Coordinates of C-alpha atoms in Angstrom, one line a residue:
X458 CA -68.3 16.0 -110.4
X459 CA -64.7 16.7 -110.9
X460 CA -62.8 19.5 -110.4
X461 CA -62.8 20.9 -114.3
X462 CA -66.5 20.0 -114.3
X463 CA -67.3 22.5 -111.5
X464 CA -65.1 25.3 -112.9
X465 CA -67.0 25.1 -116.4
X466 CA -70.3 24.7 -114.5
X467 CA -69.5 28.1 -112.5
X468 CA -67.5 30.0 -115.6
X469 CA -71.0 29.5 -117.5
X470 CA -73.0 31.3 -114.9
X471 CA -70.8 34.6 -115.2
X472 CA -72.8 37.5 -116.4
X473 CA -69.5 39.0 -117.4
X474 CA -66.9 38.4 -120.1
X475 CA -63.8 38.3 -117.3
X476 CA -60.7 38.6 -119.3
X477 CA -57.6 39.5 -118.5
X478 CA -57.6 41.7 -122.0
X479 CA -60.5 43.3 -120.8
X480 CA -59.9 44.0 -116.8
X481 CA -58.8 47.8 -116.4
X482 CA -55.1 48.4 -114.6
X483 CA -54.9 51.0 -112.1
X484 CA -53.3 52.5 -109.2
X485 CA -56.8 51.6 -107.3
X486 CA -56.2 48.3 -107.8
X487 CA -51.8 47.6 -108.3
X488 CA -51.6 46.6 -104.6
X489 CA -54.1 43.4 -105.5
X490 CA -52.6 42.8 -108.9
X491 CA -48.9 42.8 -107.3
X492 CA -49.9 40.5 -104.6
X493 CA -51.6 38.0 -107.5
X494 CA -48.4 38.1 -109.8
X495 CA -46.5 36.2 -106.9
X496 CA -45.5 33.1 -107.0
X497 CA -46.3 32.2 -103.5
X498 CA -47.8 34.0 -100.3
X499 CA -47.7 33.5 -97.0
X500 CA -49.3 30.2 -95.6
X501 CA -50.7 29.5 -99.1
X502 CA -53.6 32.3 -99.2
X503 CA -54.7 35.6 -100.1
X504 CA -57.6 37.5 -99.3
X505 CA -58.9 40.4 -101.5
X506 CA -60.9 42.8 -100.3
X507 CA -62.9 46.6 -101.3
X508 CA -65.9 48.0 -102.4
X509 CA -68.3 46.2 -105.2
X510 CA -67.4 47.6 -108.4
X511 CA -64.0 47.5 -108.0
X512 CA -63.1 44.8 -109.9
X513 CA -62.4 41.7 -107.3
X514 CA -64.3 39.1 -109.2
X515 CA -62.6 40.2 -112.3
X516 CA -59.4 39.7 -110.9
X517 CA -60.3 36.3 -109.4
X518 CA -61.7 35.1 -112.4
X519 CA -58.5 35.9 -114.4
X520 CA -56.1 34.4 -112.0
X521 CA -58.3 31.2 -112.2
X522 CA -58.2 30.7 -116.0
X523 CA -54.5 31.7 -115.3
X524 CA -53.6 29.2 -112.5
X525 CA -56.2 26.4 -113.3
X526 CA -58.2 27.0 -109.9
X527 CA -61.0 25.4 -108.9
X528 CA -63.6 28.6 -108.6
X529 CA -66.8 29.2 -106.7
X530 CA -68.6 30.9 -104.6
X531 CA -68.7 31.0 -100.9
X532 CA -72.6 30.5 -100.6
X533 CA -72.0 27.2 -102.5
X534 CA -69.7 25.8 -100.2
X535 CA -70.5 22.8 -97.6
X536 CA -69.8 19.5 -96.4
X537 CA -71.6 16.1 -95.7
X538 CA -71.6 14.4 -92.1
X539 CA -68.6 12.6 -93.5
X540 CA -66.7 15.7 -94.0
X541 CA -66.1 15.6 -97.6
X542 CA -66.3 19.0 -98.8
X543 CA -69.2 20.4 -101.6
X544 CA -69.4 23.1 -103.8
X545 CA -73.3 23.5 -105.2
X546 CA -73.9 19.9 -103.6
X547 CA -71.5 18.2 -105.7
X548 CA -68.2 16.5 -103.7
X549 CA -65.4 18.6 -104.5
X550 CA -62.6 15.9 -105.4
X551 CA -59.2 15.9 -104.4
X552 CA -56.6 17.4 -106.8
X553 CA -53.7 19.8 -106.8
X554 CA -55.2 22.9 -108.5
X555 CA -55.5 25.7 -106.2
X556 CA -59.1 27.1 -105.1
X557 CA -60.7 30.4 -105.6
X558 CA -63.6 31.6 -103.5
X559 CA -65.5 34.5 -104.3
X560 CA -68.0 36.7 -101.7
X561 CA -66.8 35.8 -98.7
X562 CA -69.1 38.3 -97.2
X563 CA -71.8 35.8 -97.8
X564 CA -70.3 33.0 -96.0
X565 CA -72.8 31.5 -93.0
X566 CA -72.4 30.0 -89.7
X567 CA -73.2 26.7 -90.9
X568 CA -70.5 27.4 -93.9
X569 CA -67.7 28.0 -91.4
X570 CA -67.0 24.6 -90.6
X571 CA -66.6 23.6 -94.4
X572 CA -64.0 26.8 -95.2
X573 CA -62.2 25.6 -91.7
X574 CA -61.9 22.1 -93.3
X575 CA -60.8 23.4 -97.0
X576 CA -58.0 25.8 -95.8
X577 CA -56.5 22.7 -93.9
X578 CA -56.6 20.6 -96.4
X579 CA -55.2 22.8 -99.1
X580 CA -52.4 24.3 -96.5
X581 CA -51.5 20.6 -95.9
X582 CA -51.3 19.7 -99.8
X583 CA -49.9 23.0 -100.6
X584 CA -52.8 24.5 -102.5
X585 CA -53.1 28.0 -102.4
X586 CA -56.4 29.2 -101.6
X587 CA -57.5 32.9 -103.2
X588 CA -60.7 34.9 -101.8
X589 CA -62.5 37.7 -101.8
X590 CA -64.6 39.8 -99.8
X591 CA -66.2 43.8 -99.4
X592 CA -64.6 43.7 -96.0
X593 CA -61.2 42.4 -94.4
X594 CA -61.2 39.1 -92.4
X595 CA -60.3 41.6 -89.3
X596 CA -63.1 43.5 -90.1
X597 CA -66.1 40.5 -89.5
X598 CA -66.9 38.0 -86.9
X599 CA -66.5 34.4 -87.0
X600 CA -68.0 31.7 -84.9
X601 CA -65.3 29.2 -85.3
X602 CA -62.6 30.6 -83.4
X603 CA -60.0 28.5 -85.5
X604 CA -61.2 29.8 -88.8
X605 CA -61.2 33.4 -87.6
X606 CA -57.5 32.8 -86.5
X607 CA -56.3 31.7 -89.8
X608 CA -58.3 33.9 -91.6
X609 CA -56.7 37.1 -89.8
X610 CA -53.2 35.5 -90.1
X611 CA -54.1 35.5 -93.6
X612 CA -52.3 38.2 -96.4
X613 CA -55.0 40.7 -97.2
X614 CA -54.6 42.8 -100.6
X615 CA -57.2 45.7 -100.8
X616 CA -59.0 47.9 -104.0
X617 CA -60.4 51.1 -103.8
X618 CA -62.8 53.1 -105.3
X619 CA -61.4 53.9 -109.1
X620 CA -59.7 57.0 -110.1
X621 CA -61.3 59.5 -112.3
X622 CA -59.4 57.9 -115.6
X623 CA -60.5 54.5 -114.6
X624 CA -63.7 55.7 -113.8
X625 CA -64.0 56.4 -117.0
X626 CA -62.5 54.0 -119.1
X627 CA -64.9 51.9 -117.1
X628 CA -68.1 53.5 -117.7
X629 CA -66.9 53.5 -121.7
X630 CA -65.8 49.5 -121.2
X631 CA -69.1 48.8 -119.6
X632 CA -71.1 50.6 -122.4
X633 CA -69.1 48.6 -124.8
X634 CA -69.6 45.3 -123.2
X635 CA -73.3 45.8 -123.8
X636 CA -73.0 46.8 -127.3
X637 CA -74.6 50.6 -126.3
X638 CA -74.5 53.4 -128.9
X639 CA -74.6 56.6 -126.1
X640 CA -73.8 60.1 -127.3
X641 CA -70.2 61.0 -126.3
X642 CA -72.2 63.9 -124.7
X643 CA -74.4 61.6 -122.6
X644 CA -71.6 59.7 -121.6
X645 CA -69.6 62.8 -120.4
X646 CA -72.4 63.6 -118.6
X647 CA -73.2 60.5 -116.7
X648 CA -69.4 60.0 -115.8
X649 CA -69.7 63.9 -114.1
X650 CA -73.3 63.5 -112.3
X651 CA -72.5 59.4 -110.8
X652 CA -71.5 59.0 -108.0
X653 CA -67.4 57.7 -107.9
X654 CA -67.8 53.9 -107.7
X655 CA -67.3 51.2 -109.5
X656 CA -70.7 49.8 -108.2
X657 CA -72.9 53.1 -109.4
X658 CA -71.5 53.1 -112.8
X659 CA -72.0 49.0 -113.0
X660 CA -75.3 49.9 -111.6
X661 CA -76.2 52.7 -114.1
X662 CA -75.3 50.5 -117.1
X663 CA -77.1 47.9 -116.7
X664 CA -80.3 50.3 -115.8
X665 CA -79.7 51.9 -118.8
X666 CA -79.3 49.0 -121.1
X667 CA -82.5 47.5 -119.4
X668 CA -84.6 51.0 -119.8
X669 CA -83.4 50.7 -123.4
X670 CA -84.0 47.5 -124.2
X671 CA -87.7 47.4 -123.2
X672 CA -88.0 50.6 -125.2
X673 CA -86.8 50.4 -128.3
X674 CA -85.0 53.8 -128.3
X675 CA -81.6 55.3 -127.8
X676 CA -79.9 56.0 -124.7
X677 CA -80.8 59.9 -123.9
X678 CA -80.3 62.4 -121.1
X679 CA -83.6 62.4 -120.5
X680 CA -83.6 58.3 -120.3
X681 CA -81.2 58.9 -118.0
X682 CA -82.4 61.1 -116.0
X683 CA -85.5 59.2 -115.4
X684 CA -84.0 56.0 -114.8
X685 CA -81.0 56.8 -113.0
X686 CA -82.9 59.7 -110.7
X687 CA -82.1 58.3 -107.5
X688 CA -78.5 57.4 -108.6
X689 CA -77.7 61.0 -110.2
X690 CA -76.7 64.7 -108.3
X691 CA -78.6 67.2 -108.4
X692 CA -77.7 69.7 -111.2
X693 CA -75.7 73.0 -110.1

């Protein structure tokens, strides 16, 4: 499989339409999107990191379309007893697109050796090499002590939590995604009794999509409220 093959194969299994029209600017996330508008970074690699929710696959995913990067994720990664390197079981081959790795906090022991011998290779052809994980490489252990030295010499970019006007321009995009008619009262509501993550609202919508799907009726308080019970605060 060739490189293009494996990014159509892994753009296909996105749940999510990851645009750069439709990703959502903020101050929670301008460190990452400075770091990504760079031409170049230091050793060749860059290493995202925050909370789910917060918009790290989204900006991976646009920088891939951007950049032509071969994307996948970090549980698909491994390679044979010859050392070529696999992504979903499939040799990744040898090109001069840059690579994109996505939830690094799901990487194994037995996937260690595999990243060790991809951020070699791509230092050494001068392919930069984007990831992404809930946690800083400084902030997780690693068997190889190699890997664990190149990952903590590598540039780390972090997202927080959004603000309250993100917050809710991304409860409204989320809602919209999904094609959901929801009272602008309901809505108000929900963005005051969630709790301030990305990862609750992304959580909430797709709850309340499902609830309402299965249904057949609109998207109520009271649908809420029973749906989203363990999710909500407890009214003043």
């Amino acid at each position: 499989m060739t490189d293009a093959r494996v990014q159509l194969v892994l753009d296909l299994q996105q749940d999510r339409p990851f645009s750069a029209e439709r990703f959502i600017a903020g101050s929670s996330n301008a460190s990452a999107r400075a770091w990504l508008a760079r031409a170049r970074w230091p050793e060749g690699r860059l290493w995202l990191w925050g909370p789910a929710g917060t918009g790290k696959s989204h900006l991976l995913h646009v920088w891939a379309q951007q950049n032509g990067a071969v994307q996948f994720e970090a549980a698909a990664l491994s390679c044979d007893a010859d050392g070529a390197l696999l992504v979903a079981g499939q040799k990744l081959e040898p090109g001069v697109t840059p690579f994109v790795i996505d939830h690094l906090e799901g990487l194994e022991q037995k996937q260690e050796v595999a990243l060790l011998h991809l951020l070699n290779r791509a230092h050494a052809a001068g392919r930069r090499v984007l990831m992404a994980s809930r946690h800083p490489p400084a902030r997780r252990f690693f068997h190889l002590p190699d890997l664990a030295s190149r990952l903590r010499a590598t540039m780390t970019a972090g997202l927080e939590e959004p603000e309250d006007e993100l917050r809710a321009t991304l409860l409204l995009s989320l809602m919209a995604e999904r094609q959901l008619v929801v009272p602008q009262s309901v809505t108000d509501w929900l963005w005051r009794q969630l709790p301030r993550t990305g990862e609750a609202l992304v959580r909430a919508v797709n709850r309340l999509d499902d609830a309402a799907m299965k249904r057949g009726s609109a998207i109520s308080r009271a649908l809420a409220m029973e749906v989203l019970a363990d999710l909500l605060k407890e009214e003043d």
